[in-house]
mmCIF file of C-alpha atoms and ligand atoms in Angstrom:
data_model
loop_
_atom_site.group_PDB
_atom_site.id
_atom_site.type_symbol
_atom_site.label_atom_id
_atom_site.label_comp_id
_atom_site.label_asym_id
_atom_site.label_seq_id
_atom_site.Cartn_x
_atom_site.Cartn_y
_atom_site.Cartn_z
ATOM 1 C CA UNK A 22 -1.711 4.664 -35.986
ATOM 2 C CA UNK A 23 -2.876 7.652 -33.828
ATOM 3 C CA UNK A 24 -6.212 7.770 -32.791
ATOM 4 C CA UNK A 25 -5.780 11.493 -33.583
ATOM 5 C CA UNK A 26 -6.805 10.792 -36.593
ATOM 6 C CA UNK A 27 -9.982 9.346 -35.420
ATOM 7 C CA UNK A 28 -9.097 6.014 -36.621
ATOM 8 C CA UNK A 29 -9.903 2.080 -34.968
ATOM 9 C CA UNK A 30 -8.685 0.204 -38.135
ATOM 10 C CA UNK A 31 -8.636 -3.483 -38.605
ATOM 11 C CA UNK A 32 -5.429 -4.030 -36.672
ATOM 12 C CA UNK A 33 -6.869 -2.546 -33.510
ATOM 13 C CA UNK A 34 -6.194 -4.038 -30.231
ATOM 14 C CA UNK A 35 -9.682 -4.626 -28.646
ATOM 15 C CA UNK A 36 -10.094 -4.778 -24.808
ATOM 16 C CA UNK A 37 -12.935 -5.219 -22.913
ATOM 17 C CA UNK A 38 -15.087 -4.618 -18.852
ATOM 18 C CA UNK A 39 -17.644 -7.144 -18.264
ATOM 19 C CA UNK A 40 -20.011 -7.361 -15.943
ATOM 20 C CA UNK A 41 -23.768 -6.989 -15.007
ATOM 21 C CA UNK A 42 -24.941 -4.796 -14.933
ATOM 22 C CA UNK A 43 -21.780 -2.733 -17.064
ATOM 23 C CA UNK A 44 -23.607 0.594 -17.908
ATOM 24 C CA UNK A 45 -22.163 2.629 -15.066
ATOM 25 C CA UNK A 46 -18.265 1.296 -15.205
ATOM 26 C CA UNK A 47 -15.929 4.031 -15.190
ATOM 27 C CA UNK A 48 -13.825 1.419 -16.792
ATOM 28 C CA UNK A 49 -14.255 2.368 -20.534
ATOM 29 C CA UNK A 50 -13.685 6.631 -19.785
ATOM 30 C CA UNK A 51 -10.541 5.770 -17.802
ATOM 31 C CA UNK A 52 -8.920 3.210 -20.891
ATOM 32 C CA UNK A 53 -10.106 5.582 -23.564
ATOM 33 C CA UNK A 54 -8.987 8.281 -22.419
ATOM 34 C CA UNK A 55 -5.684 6.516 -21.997
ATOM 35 C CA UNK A 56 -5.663 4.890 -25.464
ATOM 36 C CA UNK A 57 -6.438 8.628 -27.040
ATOM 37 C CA UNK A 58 -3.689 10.133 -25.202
ATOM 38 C CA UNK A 59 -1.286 7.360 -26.002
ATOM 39 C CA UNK A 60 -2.165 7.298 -29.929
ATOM 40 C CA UNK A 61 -2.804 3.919 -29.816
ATOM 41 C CA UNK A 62 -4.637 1.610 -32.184
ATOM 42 C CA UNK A 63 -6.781 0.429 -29.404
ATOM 43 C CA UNK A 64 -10.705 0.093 -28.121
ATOM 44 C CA UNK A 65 -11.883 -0.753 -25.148
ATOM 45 C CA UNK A 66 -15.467 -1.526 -24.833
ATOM 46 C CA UNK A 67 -18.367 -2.671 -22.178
ATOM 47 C CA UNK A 68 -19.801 -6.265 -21.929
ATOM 48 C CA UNK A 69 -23.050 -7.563 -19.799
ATOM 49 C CA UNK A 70 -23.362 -10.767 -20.627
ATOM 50 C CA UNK A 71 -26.613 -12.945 -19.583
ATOM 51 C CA UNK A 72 -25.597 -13.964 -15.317
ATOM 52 C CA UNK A 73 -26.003 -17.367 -16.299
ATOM 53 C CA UNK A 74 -23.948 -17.007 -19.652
ATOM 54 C CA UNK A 75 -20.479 -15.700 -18.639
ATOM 55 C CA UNK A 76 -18.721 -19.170 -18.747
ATOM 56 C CA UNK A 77 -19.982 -19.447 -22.464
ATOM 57 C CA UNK A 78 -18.781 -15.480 -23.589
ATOM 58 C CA UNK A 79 -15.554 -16.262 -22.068
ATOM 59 C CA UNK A 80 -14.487 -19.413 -24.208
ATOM 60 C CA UNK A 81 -15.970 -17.735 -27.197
ATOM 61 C CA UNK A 82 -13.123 -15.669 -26.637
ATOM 62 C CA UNK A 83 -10.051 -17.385 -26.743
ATOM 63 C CA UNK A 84 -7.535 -17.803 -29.142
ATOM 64 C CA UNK A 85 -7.450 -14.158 -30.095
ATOM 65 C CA UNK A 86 -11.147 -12.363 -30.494
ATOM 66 C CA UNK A 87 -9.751 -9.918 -27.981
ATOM 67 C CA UNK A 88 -6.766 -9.318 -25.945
ATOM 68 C CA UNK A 89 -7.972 -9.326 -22.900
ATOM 69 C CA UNK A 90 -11.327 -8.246 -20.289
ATOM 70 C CA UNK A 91 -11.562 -6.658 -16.994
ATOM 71 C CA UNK A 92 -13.969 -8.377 -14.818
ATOM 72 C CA UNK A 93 -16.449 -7.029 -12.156
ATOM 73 C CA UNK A 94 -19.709 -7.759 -10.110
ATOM 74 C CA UNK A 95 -20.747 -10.464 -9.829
ATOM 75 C CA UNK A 96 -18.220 -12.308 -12.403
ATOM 76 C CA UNK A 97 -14.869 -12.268 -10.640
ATOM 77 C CA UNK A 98 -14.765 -15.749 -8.942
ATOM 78 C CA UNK A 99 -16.300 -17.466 -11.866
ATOM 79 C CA UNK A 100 -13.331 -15.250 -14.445
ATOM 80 C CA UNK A 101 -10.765 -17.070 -11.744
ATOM 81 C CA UNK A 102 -12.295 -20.239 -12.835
ATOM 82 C CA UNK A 103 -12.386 -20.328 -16.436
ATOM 83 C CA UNK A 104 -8.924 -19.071 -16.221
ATOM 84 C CA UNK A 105 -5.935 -21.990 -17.459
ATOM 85 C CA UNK A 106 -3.453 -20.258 -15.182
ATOM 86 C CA UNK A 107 -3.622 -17.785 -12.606
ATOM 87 C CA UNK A 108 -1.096 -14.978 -10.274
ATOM 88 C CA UNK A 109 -0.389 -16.127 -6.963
ATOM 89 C CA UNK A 110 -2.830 -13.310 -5.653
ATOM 90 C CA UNK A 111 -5.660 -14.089 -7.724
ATOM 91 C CA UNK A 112 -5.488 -17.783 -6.339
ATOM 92 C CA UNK A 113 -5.392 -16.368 -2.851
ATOM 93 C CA UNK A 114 -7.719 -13.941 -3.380
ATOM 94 C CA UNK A 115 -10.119 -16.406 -5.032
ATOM 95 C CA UNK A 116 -11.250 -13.917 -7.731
ATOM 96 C CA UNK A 117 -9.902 -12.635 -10.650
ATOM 97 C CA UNK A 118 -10.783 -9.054 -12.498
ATOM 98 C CA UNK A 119 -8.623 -9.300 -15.321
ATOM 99 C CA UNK A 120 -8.230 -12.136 -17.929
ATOM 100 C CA UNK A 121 -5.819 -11.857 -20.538
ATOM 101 C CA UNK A 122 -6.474 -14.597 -23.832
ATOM 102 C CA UNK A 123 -3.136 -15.772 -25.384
ATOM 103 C CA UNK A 124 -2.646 -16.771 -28.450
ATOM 104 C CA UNK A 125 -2.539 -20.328 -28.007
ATOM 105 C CA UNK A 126 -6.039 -20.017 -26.282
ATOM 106 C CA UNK A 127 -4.904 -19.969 -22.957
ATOM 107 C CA UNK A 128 -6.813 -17.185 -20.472
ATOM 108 C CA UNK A 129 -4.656 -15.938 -17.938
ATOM 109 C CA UNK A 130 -6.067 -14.430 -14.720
ATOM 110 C CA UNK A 131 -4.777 -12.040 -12.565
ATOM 111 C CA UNK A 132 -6.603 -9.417 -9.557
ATOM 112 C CA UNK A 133 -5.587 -6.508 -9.659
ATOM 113 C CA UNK A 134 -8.083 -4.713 -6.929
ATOM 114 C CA UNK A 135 -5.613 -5.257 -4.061
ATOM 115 C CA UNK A 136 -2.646 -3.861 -5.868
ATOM 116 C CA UNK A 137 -5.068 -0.635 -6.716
ATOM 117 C CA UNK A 138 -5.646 -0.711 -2.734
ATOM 118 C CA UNK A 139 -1.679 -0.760 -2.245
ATOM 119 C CA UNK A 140 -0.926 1.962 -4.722
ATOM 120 C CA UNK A 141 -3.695 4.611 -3.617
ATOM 121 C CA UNK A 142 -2.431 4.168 -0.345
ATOM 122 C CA UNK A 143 1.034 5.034 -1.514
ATOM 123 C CA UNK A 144 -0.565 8.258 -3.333
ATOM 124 C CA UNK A 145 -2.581 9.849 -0.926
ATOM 125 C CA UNK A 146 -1.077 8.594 2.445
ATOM 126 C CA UNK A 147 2.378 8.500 1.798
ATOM 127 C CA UNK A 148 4.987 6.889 4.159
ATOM 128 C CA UNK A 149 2.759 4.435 5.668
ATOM 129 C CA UNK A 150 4.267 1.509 6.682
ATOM 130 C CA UNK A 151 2.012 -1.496 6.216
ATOM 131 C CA UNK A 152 4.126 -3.912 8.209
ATOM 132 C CA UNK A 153 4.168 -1.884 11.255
ATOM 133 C CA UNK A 154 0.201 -2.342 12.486
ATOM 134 C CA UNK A 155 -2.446 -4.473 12.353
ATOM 135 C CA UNK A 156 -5.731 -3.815 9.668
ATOM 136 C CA UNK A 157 -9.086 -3.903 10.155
ATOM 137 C CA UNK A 158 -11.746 -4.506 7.348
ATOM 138 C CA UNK A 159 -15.246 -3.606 7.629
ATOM 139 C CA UNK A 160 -17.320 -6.263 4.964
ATOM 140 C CA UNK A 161 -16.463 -10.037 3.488
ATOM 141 C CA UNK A 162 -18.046 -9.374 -0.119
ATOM 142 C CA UNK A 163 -15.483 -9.687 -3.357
ATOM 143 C CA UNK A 164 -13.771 -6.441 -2.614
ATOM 144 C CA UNK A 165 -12.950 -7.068 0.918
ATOM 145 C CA UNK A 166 -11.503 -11.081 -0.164
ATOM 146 C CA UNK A 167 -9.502 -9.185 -2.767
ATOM 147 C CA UNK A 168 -7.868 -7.162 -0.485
ATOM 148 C CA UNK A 169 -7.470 -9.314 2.872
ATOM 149 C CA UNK A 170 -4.803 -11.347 0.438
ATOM 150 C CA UNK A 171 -3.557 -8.798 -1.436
ATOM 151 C CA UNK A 172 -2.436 -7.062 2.566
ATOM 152 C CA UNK A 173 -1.583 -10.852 3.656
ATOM 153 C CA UNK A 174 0.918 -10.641 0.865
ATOM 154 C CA UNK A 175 1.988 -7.466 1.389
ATOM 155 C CA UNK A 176 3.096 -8.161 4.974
ATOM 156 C CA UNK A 177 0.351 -7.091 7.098
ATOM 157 C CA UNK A 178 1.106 -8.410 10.647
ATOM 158 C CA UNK A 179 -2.866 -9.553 11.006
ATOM 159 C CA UNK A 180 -6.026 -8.390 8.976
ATOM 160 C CA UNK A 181 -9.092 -8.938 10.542
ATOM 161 C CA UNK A 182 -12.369 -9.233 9.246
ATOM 162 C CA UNK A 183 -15.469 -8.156 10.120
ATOM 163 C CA UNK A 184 -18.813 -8.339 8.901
ATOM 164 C CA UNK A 185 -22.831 -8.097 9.578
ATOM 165 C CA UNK A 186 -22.904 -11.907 8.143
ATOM 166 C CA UNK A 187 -20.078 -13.662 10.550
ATOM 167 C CA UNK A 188 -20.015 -16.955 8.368
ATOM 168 C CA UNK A 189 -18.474 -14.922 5.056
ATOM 169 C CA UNK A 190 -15.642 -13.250 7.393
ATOM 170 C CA UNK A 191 -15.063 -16.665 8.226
ATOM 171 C CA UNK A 192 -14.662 -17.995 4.667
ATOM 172 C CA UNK A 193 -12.424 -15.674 3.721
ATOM 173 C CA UNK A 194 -9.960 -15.988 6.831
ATOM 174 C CA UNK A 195 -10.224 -20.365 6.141
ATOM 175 C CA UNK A 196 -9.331 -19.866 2.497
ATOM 176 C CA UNK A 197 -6.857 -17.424 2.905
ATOM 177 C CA UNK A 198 -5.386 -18.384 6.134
ATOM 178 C CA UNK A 199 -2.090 -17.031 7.821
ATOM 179 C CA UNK A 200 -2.587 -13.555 9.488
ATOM 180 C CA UNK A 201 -6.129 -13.480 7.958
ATOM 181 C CA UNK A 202 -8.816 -13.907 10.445
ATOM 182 C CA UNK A 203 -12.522 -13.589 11.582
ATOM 183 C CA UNK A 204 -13.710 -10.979 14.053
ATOM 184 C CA UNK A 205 -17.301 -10.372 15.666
ATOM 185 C CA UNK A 206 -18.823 -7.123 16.220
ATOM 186 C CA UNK A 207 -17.742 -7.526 20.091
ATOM 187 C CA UNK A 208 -14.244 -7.301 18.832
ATOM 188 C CA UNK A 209 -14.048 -4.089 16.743
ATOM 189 C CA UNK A 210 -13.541 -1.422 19.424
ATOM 190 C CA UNK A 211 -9.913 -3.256 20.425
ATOM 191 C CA UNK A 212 -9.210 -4.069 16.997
ATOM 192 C CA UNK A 213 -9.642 -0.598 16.191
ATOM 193 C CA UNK A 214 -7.658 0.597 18.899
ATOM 194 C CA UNK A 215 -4.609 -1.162 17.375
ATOM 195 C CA UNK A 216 -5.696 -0.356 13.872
ATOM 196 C CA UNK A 217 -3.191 1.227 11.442
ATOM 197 C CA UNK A 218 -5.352 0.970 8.621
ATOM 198 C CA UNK A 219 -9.102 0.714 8.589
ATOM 199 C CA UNK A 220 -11.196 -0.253 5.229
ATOM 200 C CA UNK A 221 -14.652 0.294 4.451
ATOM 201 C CA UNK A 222 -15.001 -2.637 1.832
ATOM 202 C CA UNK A 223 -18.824 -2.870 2.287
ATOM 203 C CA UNK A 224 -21.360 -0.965 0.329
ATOM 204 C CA UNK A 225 -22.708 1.320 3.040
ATOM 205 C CA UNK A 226 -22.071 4.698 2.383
ATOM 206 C CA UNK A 227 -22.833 4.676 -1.140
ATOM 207 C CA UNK A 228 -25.057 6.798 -2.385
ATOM 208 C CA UNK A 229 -24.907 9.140 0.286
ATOM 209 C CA UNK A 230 -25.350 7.185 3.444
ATOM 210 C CA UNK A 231 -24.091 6.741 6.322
ATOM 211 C CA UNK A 232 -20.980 4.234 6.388
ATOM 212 C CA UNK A 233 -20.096 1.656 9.032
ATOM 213 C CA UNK A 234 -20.828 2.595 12.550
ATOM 214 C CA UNK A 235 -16.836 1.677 13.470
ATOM 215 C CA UNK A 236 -15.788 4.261 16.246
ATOM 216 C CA UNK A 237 -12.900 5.770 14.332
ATOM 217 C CA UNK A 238 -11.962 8.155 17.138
ATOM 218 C CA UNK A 239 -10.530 4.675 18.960
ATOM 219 C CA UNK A 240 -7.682 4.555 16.360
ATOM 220 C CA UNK A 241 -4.364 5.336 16.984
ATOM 221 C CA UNK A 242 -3.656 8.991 15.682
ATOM 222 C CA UNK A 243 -1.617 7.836 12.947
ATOM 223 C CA UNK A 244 -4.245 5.521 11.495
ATOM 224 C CA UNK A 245 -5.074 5.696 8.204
ATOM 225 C CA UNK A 246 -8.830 5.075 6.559
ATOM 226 C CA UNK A 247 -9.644 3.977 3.301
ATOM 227 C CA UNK A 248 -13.145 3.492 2.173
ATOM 228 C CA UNK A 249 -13.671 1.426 -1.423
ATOM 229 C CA UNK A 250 -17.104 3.357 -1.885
ATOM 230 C CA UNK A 251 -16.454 6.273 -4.303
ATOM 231 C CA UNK A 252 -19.996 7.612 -4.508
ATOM 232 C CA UNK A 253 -20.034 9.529 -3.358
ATOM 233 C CA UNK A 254 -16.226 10.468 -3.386
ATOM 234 C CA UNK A 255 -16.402 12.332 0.079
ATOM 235 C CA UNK A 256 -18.111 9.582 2.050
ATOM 236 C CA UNK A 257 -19.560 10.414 5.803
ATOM 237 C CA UNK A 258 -17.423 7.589 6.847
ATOM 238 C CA UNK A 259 -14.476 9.310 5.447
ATOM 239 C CA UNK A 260 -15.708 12.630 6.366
ATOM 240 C CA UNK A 261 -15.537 11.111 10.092
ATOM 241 C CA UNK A 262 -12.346 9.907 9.863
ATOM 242 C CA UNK A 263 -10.759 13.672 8.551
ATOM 243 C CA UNK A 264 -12.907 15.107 11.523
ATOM 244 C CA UNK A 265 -10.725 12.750 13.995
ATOM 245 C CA UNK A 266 -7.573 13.762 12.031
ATOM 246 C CA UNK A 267 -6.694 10.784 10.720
ATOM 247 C CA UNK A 268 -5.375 10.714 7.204
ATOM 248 C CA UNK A 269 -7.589 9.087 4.392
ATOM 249 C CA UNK A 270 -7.617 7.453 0.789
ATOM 250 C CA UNK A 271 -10.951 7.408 -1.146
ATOM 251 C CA UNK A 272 -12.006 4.697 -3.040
ATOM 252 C CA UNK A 273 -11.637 6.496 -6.841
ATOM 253 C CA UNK A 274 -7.585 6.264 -5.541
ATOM 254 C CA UNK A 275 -8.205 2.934 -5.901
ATOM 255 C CA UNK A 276 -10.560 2.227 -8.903
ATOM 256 C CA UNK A 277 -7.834 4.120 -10.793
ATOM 257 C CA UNK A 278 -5.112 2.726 -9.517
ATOM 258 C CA UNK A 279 -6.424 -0.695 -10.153
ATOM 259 C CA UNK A 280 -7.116 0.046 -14.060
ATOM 260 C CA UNK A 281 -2.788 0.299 -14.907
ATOM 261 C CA UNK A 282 -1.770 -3.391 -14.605
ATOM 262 C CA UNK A 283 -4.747 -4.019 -17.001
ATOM 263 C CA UNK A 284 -4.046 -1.666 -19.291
ATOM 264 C CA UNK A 285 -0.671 -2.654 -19.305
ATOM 265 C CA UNK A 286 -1.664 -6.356 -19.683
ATOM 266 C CA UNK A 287 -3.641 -5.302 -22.499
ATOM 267 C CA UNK A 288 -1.581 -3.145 -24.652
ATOM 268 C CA UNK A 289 1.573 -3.793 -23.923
ATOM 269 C CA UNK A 290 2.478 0.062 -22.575
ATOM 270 C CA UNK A 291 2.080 2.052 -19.209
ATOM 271 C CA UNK A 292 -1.059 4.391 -19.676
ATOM 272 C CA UNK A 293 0.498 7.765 -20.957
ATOM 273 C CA UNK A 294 1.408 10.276 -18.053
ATOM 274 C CA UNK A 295 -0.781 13.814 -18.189
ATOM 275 C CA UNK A 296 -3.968 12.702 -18.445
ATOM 276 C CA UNK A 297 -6.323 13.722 -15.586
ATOM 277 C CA UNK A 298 -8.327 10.585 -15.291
ATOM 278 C CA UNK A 299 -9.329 10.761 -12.161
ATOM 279 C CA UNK A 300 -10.953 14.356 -13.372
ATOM 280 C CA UNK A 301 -12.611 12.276 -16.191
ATOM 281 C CA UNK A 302 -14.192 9.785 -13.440
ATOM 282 C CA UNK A 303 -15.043 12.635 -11.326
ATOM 283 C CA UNK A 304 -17.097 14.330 -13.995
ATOM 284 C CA UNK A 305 -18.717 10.991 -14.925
ATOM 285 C CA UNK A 306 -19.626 10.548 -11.024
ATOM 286 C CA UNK A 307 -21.121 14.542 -11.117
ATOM 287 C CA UNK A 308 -18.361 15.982 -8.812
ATOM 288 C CA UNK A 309 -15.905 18.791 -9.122
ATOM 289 C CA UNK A 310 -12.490 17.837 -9.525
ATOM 290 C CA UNK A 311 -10.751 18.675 -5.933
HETATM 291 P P1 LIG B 22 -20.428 -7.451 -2.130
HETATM 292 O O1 LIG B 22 -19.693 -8.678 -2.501
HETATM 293 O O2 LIG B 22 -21.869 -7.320 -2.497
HETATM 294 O O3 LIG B 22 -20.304 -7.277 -0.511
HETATM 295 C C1 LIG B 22 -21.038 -6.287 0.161
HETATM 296 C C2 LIG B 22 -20.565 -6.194 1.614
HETATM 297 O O4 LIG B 22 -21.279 -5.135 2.244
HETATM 298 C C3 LIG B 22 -20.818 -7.454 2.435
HETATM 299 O O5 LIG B 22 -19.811 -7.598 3.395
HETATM 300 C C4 LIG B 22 -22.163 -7.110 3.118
HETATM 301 O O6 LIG B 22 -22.369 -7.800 4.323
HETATM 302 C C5 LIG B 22 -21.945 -5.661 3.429
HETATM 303 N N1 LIG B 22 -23.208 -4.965 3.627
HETATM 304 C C6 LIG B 22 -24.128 -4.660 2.678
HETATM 305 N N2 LIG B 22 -25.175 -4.042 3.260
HETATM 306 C C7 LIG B 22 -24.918 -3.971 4.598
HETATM 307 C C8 LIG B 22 -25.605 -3.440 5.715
HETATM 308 N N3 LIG B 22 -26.812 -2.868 5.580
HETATM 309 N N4 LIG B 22 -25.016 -3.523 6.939
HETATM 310 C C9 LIG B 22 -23.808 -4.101 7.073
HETATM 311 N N5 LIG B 22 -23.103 -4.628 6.043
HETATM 312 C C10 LIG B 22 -23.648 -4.551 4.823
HETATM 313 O O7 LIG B 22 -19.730 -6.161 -2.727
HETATM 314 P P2 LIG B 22 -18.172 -5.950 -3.026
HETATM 315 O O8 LIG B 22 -17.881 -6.296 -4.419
HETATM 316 O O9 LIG B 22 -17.384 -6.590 -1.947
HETATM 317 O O10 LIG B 22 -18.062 -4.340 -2.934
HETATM 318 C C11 LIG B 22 -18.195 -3.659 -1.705
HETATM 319 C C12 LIG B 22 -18.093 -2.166 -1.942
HETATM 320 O O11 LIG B 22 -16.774 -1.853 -2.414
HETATM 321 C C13 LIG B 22 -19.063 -1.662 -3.024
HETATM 322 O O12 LIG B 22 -19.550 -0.402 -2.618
HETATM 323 C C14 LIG B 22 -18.189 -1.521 -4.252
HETATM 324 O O13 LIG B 22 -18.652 -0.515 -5.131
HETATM 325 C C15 LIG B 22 -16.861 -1.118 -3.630
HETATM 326 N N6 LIG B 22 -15.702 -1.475 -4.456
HETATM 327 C C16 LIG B 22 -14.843 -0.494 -4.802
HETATM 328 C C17 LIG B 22 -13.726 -0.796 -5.532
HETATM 329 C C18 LIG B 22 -12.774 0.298 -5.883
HETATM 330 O O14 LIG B 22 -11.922 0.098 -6.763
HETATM 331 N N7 LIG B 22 -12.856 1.436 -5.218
HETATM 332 C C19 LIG B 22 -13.478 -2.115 -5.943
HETATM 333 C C20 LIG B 22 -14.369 -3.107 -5.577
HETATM 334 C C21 LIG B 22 -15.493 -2.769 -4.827
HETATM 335 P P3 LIG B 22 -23.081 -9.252 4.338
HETATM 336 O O15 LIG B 22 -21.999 -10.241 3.977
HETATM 337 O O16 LIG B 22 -23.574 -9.390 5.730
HETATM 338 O O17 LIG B 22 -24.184 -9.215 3.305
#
């Protein structure tokens, strides 16, 4: 059934963001538009349940009601929980943002924000080699644990973390372990100056602010910079990181990249090539396509 035709019929596969607040996921735009292009018999649609109510939604929908949900703030440790079986990375990671129900209502979990990391990197720095030099990342909220792992398992030498509250850097280095670790402020400038890759995974920049103080100038030339904010998409932290020369991947890279294992997961296909999604996001954010 094409959705040409204008058609969600009873056989529709139904998939599904939650989180609260939802109204400003790019989520639904970017499956949409992939479910249009592909002609499938598919919707994809916003939740924001009640903070306190998530556990309950969630069993309400096993056993079928949909096929699966991407999860985000401030849901993704309790989606790994009410999952019945997990991926390795979503165990290490300790969060999950996508939960697939089976038919035998089973939810399995998986993350997929550290793959997304991986594959924008790929895209828009390609060639680097993420075995070859240590990472820093800036922040120890969700997006940073979901990364540390997903670069653990990747085969970064060390990651280290570093953050304004010490104690959640630390957390995240005990409960992942092995080349994760804990840094202080006193720290950075060294780490930096061994740095192949270098991730803004707090929230400073967005809106418009300044990023991270981190003197980017002390990375090696061939460092590359990543920042997870994508609003705005040009951040001054990146825009400090092009003025030193080093190469960077925005955090949109990422947010889309992150969306094709789900979709995937959920309708059985690989979203349909020629469609400009990240277009699509960037008119949702207000920017010109670049
Ligand atoms: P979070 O759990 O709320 O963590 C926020 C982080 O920012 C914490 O490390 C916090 O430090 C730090 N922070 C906040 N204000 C600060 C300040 N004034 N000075 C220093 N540090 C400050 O959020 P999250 O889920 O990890 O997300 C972090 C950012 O990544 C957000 O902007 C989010 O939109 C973005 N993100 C992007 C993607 C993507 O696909 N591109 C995916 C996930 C997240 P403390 O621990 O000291 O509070």
């Amino acid at each position: 059934m094409s959705v040409a035709s204008g058609k969600v019929t009873g056989a529709a596969v139904v998939a599904g963001v939650c989180g609260q607040p939802i109204r400003h996921s790019m989520s639904p735009v970017i499956h949409n538009a992939w479910i249009a292009a592909a002609g499938l018999n598919a919707a994809y649609v916003p939740f924001a349940p009640a903070e306190d109510r998530f556990e309950t939604f969630v069993d309400g929908l096993r056993g079928g009601a949909i096929r699966g949900l991407n999860v985000t703030i401030p849901f993704k440790e309790q989606a790994l929980a009410c999952a019945d079986r997990c991926s390795d990375l979503a165990r290490l990671a300790g969060a999950a943002n996508l939960l697939v129900f089976e038919a035998d209502g089973a939810i399995t979990a998986d993350n997929t924000d550290g793959p997304g990391l991986l594959d924008a990197i790929a895209v828009q720095a390609p060639g680097f080699d993420l075995s070859a030099s240590p990472v820093v990342i800036l922040g120890a909220g969700g997006a940073a644990r979901g990364a540390a792992a997903a670069l653990a398992l990747a085969g970064a030498p060390r990651v280290s973390i570093v953050n304004r509250t010490f104690a959640r850097a630390q957390t995240i280095a005990t409960s992942i372990g092995g080349v994760v670790e804990a840094a202080s402020d006193d720290q950075l400038d060294a780490l930096l100056g061994e740095a192949g890759l270098v991730i803004n995974a707090t929230s400073l920049g967005l809106g418009g602010g300044p990023g991270p103080a981190a003197r980017l100038e002390l990375t090696p030339p061939t460092a590359v910079v990543v920042d997870m904010v994508y609003k705005p998409l040009r951040t001054q932290f990146l825009r400090r990181a092009e003025a030193t020369g080093r190469r960077t991947v925005d955090g949109l890279e990422m947010l889309l990249r992150q969306a094709v294992p789900s979709f995937e997961a959920f309708f059985g296909v690989a979203p349909p090539a020629g469609v400009d999604v990240r277009a699509l996001a960037l008119a949702q954010l207000g920017e010109a396509a670049s």
